[in-house]
Short mmCIF file of C-alpha atoms in Angstrom, two decimals:
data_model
loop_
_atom_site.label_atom_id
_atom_site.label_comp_id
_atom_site.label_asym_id
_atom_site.label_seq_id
_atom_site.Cartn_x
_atom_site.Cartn_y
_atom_site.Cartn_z
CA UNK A 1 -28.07 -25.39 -23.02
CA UNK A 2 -29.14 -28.29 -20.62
CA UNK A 3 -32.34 -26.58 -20.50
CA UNK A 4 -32.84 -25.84 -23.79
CA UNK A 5 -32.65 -29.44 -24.72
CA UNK A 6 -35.07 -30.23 -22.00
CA UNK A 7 -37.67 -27.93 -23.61
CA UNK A 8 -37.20 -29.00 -26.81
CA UNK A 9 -37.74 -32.97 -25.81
CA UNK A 10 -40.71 -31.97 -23.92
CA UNK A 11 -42.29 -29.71 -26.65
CA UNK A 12 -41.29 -33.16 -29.10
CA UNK A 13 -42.96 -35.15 -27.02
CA UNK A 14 -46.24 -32.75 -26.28
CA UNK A 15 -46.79 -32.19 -29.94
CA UNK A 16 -46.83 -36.09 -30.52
CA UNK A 17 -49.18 -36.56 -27.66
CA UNK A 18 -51.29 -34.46 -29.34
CA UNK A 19 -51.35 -36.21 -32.29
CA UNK A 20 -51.40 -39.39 -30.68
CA UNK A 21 -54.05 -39.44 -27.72
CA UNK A 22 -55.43 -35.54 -28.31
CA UNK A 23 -58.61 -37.37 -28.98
CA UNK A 24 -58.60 -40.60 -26.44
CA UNK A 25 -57.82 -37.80 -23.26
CA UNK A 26 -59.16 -34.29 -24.16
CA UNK A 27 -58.08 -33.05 -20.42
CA UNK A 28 -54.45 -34.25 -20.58
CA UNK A 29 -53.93 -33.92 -24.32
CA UNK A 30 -56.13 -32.22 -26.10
CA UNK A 31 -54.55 -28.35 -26.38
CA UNK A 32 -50.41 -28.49 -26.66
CA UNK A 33 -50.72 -26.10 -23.60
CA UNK A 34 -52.26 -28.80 -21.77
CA UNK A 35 -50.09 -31.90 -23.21
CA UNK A 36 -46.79 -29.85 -22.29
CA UNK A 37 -48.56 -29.59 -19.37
CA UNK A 38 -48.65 -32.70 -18.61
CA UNK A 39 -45.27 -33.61 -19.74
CA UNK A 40 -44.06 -32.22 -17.28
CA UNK A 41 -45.76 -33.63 -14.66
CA UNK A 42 -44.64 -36.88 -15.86
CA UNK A 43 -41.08 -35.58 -15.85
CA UNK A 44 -41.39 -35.22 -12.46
CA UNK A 45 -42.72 -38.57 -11.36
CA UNK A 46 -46.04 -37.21 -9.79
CA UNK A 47 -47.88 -40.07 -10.07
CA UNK A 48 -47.70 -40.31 -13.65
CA UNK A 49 -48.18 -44.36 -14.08
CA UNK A 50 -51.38 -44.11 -12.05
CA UNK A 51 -53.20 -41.02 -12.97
CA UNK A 52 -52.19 -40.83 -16.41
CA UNK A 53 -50.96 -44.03 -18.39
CA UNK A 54 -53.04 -47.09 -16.43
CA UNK A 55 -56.14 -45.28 -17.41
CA UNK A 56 -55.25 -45.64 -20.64
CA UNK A 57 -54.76 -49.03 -21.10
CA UNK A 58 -57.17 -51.12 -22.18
CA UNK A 59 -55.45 -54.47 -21.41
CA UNK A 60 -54.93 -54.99 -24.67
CA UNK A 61 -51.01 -56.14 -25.39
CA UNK A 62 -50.85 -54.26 -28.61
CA UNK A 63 -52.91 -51.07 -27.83
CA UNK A 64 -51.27 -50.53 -24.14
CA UNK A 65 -47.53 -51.43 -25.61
CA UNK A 66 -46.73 -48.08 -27.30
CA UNK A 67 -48.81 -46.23 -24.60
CA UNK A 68 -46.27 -47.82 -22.05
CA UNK A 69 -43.15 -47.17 -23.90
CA UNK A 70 -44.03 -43.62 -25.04
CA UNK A 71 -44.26 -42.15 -21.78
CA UNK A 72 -41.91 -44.73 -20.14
CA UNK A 73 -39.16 -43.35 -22.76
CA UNK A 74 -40.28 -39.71 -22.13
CA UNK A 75 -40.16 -40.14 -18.40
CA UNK A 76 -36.32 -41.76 -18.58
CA UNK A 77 -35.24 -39.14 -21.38
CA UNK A 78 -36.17 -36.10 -19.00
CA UNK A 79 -36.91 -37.37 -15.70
CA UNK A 80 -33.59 -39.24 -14.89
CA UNK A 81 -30.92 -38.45 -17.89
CA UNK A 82 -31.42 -34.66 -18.32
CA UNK A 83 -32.69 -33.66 -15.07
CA UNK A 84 -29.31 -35.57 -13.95
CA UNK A 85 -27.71 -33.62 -16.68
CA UNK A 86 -28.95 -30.32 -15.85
CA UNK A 87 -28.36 -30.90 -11.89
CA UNK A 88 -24.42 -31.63 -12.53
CA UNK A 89 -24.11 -28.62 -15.13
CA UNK A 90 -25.00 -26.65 -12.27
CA UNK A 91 -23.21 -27.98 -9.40
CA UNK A 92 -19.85 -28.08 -11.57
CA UNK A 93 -21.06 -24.06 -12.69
CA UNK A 94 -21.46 -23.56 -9.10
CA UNK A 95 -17.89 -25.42 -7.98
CA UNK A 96 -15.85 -24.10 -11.01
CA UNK A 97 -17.01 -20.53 -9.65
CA UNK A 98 -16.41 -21.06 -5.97
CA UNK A 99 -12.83 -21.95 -6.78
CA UNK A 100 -12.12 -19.38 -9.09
CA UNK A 101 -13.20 -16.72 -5.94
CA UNK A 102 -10.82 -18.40 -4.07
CA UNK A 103 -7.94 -18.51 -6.26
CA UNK A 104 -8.58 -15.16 -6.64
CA UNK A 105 -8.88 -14.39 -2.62
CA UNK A 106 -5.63 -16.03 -1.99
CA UNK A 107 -3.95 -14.79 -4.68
CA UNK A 108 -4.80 -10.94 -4.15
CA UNK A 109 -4.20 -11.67 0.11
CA UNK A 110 -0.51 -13.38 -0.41
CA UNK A 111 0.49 -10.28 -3.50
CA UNK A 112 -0.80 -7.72 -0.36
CA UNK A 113 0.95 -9.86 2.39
CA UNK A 114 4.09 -9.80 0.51
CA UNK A 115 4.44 -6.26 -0.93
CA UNK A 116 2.57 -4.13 1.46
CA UNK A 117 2.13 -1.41 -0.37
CA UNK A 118 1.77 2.11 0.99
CA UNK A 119 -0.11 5.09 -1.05
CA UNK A 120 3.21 6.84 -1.44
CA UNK A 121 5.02 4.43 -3.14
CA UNK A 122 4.64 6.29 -6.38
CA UNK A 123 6.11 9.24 -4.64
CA UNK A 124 8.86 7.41 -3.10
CA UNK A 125 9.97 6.02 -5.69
CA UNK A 126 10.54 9.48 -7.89
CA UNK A 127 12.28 10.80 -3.99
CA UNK A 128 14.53 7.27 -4.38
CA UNK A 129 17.14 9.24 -6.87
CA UNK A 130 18.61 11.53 -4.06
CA UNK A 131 22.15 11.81 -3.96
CA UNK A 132 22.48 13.51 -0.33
CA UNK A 133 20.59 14.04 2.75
CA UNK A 134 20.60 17.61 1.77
CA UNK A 135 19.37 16.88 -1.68
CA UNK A 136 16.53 14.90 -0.02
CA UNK A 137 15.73 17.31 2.59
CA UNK A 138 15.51 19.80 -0.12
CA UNK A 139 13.25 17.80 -2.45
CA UNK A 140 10.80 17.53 0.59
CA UNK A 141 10.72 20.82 1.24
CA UNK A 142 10.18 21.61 -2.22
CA UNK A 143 7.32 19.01 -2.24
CA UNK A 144 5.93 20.37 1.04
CA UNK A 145 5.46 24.09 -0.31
CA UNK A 146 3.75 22.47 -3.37
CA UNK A 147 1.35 20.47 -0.63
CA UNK A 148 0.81 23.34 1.58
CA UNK A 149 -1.79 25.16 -1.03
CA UNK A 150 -2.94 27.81 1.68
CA UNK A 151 0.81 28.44 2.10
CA UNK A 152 -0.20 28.84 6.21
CA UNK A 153 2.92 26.77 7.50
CA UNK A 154 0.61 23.04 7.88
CA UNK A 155 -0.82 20.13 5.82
CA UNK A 156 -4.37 19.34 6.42
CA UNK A 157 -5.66 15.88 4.77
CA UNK A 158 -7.45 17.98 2.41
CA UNK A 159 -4.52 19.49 1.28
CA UNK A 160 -2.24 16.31 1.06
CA UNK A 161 -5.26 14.74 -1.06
CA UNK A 162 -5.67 17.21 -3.27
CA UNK A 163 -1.92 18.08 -3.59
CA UNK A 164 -0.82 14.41 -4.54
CA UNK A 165 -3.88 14.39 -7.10
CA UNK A 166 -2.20 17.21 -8.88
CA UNK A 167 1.62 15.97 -8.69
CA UNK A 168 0.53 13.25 -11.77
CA UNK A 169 2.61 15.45 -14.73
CA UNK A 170 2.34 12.67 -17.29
CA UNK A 171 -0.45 10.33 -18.84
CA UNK A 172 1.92 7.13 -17.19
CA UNK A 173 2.30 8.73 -14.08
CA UNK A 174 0.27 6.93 -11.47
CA UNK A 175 -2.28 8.91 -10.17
CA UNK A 176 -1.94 9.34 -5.73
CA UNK A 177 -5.42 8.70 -4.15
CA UNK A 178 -5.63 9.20 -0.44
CA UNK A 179 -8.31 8.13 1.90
CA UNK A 180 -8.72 9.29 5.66
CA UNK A 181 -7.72 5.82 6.27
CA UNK A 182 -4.43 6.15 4.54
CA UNK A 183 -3.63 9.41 5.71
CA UNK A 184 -3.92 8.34 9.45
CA UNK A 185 -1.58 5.08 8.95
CA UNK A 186 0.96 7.40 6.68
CA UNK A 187 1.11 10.02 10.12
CA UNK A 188 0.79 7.28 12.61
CA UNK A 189 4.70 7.31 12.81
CA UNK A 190 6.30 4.08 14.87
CA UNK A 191 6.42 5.58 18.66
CA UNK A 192 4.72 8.85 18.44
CA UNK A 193 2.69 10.47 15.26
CA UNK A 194 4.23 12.84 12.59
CA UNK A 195 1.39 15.58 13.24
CA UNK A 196 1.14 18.49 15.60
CA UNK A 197 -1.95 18.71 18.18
CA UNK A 198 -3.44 19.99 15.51
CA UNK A 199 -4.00 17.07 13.41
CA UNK A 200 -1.56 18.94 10.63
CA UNK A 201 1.88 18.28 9.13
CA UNK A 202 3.98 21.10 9.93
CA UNK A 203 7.88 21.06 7.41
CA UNK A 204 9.58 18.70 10.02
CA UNK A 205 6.64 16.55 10.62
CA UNK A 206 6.30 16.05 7.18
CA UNK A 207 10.45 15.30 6.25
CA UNK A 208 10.04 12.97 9.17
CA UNK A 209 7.22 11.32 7.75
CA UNK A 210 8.98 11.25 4.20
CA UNK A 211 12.25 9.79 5.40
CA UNK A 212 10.41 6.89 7.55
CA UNK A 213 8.08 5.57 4.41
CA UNK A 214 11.35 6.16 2.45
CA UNK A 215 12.86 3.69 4.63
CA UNK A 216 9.81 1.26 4.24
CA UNK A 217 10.03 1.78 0.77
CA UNK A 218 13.75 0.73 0.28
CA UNK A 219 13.08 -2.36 2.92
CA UNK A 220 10.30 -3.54 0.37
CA UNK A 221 12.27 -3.06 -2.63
CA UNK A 222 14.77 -5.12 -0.68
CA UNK A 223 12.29 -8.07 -0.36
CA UNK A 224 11.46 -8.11 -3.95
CA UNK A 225 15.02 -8.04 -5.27
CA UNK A 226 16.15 -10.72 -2.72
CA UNK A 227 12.92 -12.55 -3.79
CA UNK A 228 13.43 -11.82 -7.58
CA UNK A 229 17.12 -13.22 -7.08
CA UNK A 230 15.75 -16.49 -5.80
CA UNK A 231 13.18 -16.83 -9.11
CA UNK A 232 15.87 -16.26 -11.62
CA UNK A 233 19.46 -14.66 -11.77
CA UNK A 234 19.01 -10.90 -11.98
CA UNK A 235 20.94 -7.41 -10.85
CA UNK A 236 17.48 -6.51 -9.08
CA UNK A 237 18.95 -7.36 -6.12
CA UNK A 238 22.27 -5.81 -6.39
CA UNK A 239 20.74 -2.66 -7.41
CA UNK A 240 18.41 -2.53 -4.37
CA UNK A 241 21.42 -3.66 -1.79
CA UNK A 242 23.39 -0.48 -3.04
CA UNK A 243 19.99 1.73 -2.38
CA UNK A 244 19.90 0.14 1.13
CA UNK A 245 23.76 1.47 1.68
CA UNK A 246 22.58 4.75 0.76
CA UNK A 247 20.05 5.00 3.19
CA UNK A 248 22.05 3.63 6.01
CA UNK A 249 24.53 5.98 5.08
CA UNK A 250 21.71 8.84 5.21
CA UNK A 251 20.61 7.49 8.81
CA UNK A 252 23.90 7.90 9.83
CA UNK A 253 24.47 10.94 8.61
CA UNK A 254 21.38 12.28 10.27
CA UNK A 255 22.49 10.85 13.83
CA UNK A 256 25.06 13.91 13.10
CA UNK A 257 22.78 16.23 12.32
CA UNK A 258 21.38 18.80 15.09
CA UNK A 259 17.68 17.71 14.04
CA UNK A 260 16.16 16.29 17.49
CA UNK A 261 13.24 15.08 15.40
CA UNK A 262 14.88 13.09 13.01
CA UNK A 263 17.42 12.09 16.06
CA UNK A 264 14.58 11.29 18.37
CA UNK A 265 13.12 9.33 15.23
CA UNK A 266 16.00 7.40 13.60
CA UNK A 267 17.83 6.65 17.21
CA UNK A 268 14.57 6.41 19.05
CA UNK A 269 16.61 7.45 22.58
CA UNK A 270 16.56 10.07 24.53
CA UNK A 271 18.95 12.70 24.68
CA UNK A 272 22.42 12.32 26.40
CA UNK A 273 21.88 8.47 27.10
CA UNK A 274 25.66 8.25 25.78
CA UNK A 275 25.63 4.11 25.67
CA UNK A 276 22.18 3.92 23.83
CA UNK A 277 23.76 6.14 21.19
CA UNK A 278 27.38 4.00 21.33
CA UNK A 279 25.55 0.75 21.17
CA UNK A 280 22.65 1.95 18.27
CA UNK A 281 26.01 3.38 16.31
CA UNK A 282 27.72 -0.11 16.62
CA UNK A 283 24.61 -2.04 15.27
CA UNK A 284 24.15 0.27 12.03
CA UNK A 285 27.62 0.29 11.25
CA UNK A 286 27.72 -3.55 11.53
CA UNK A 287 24.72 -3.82 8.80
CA UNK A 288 26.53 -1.33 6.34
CA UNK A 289 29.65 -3.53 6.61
CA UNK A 290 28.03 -6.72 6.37
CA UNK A 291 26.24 -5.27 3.23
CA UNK A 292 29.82 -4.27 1.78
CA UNK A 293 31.03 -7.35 2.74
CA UNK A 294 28.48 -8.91 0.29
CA UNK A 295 29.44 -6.71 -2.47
CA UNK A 296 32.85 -7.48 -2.14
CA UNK A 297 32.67 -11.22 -2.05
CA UNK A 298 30.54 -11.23 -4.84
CA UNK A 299 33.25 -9.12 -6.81
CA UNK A 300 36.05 -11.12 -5.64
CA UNK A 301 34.34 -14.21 -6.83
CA UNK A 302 34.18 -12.45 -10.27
CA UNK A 303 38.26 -11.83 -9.86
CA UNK A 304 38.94 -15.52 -9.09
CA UNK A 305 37.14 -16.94 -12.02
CA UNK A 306 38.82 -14.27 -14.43
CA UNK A 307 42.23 -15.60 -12.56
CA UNK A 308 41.07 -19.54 -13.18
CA UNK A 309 40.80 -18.61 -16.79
CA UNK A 310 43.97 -16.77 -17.90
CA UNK A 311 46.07 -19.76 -15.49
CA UNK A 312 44.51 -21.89 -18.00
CA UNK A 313 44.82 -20.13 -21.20
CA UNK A 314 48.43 -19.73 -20.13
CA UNK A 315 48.46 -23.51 -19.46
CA UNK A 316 47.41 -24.17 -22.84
CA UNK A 317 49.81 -21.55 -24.58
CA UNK A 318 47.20 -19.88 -26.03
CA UNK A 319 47.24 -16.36 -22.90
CA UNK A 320 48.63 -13.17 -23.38
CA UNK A 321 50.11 -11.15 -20.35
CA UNK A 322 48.11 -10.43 -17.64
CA UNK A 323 46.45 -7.34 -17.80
CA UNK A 324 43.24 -7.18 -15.66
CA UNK A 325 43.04 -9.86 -13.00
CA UNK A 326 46.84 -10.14 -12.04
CA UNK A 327 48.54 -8.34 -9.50
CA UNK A 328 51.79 -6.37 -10.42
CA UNK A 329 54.62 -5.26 -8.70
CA UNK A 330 55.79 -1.90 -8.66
CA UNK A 331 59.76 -0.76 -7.31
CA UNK A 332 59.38 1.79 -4.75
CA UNK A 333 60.02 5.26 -5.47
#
C-alpha cells in the first residue's frame, strides 16, 4: 500500500509537471515518461536543486516561488515522509515475521521436549487396555504374526512399515509412518538392541521391544497427568497413577517369569547375582507402595471430610445415623 501511494503522488505530480513546465524544459518534462522520470530522481535527492530547479529560475520572486515550492513539496512528500513510511512498513513486516518464526520455534521445541513422542504411541496406546501379562504377551504375538507378512519367523523394516500402515481400521485412527530413523531408535533397546544379527525382530525381540516403549509410554502419560493436575483439578492424573501400578505390577510379575530376555531386560543383571535381584526387588516394591500410599491418603482425606460433615450436621440436629463414613462395632461371633 506504501508503495502504491508513492506511485500515485509521483504520477500526480508528473502529470502536473507536464502541464506546468512541459514547454519551459522539453528534456525533463516534456513526455510523462520523462517527467515521472524525473520525479523520481528528485525523490531521491540526486542533485535535484542544482540540475533541475536553479535552472529554472529566472530570479524573478514571483516566477521562481511556485517553481521552488512545487518540487520542494514533492521532494518532502516522497523523499522524506513516504520513503520513511515505506522503510518502517518493512522493517516492522520484517520484525513482526521474525518473531512469529520464533514463537513458533520455541513453541514446537518445548511441546517435543516435553512429550517426546515415539512413532508407536498410537499403538501403545490401543496395547494400554491389557488386563494381564498374559493378555499382553498375547496381543503382541497376535500383532507380530500380523507384522511378519512373509510369515518366515522375523520383522524386516519393510515389513514393520508396511504392517503399521495397514493396522489404521478406521477413518480416526491415526495413521503409523515409520522412517529408517525411527525404526533404528524403536530397536536400539537401553543396554543392548531388540534385533538379532540379522538386523530383524524375531517374537521375543519384538515383545521385548513392545513392553519397553510400553513402559515409556505409561512414564509420559505420567508426566502429562501430573502436569495436567498442576493446570487445573482433574482425574488425569489418578487415572494414569493406577496405569503405572499396573505396569509395575507386570514388571514384577515378569521378574517371575522364566523369560531370560525380559529378565535380562527389566532386571538388567546377570543371572544368579542373588543381592542384585534382592536389592532391584526392594526398590520396585517400594515405588508400588509409595504409589498406594498416595491413593490411600487421597481417599482417606475424602473419609475425613465426609466425617467433618455428619459431626456437624449432628451438631446442628439436623444428621441422620451414620451410615457411610462411621465405623461400627460388631459383637463377636
Amino acid at each position: 500500500n506504501a508503495f502504491c501511494i508513492l506511485l500515485l503522488i509521483a504520477a500526480l505530480y508528473s502529470v502536473m509537471a507536464v502541464i506546468f513546465f512541459g514547454e519551459q524544459d522539453e528534456e525533463l518534462f516534456g513526455r510523462f515518461s520523462l517527467a515521472l522520470f524525473t520525479m523520481f530522481q528528485i525523490s531521491t535527492g540526486d542533485g535535484w536543486v542544482t540540475n533541475i530547479v536553479r535552472p529554472m529560475n529566472t530570479g524573478v520572486f514571483s516566477h521562481d516561488l511556485p517553481i521552488n515550492f512545487f518540487f520542494s513539496s514533492y521532494y518532502l512528500i516522497t523523499g522524506i515522509v513516504m520513503m520513511n513510511i515505506v522503510v518502517a512498513v518493512l522493517l516492522d513486516e520484517f520484525v513482526q515475521t521474525t518473531a512469529e518464526v520464533k514463537c513458533g520455534m520455541a513453541e514446537s521445541m518445548s511441546e517435543v521436549a516435553f512429550r517426546k513422542e515415539s512413532a508407536l504411541d498410537p499403538l501403545l496406546c490401543k496395547l494400554a487396555s491389557f488386563k494381564t501379562s498374559a493378555d499382553l504377551s498375547s496381543r503382541i504375538y497376535n500383532l507380530y504374526e500380523k507384522l511378519d507378512l512373509d510369515s518366515n519367523g522375523e520383522i524386516t523394516f519393510q515389513e514393520l512399515a508396511e504392517g503399521l500402515k495397514k493396522l489404521t481400521h478406521n477413518a480416526t485412527d491415526v495413521q503409523i509412518h515409520l522412517s529408517p530413523d525411527d525404526y533404528h531408535a524403536l530397536t536400539a533397546g537401553p543396554n543392548f538392541s531388540f534385533c538379532n544379527h540379522n538386523g530383524c525382530l524375531s517374537v521375543d525381540g519384538f515383545e521385548q521391544m513392545i513392553r519397553y516403549h510400553l513402559m515409556l509410554y505409561v512414564q509420559r502419560q505420567l508426566a502429562v497427568g501430573i502436569n495436567n493436575e498442576n493446570a487445573e483439578h482433574s482425574s488425569s492424573s489418578t487415572a494414569a497413577a493406577l496405569f503405572g501400578l499396573k505396569l509395575l505390577m507386570l514388571e514384577n510379575q515378569n521378574k517371575q517369569s522364566t523369560s531370560e530376555g525380559c529378565e535380562k531386560f527389566f532386571c538388567e543383571m546377570e543371572d544368579g547375582d542373588e543381592e542384585k535381584i534382592s536389592k532391584q526387588m526392594v526398590e520396585r516394591v517400594t515405588r508400588l507402595e509409595e504409589l498406594v500410599a498416595a491413593l490411600l491418603a487421597a481417599s482417606d482425606r475424602s473419609e475425613i471430610l465426609q466425617e467433618k460433615i455428619e459431626r456437624l450436621l449432628r451438631e446442628k440436629g439436623l444428621g441422620g445415623p451414620e451410615t457411610h463414613g462411621a465405623k461400627t462395632s460388631h459383637p463377636p461371633p
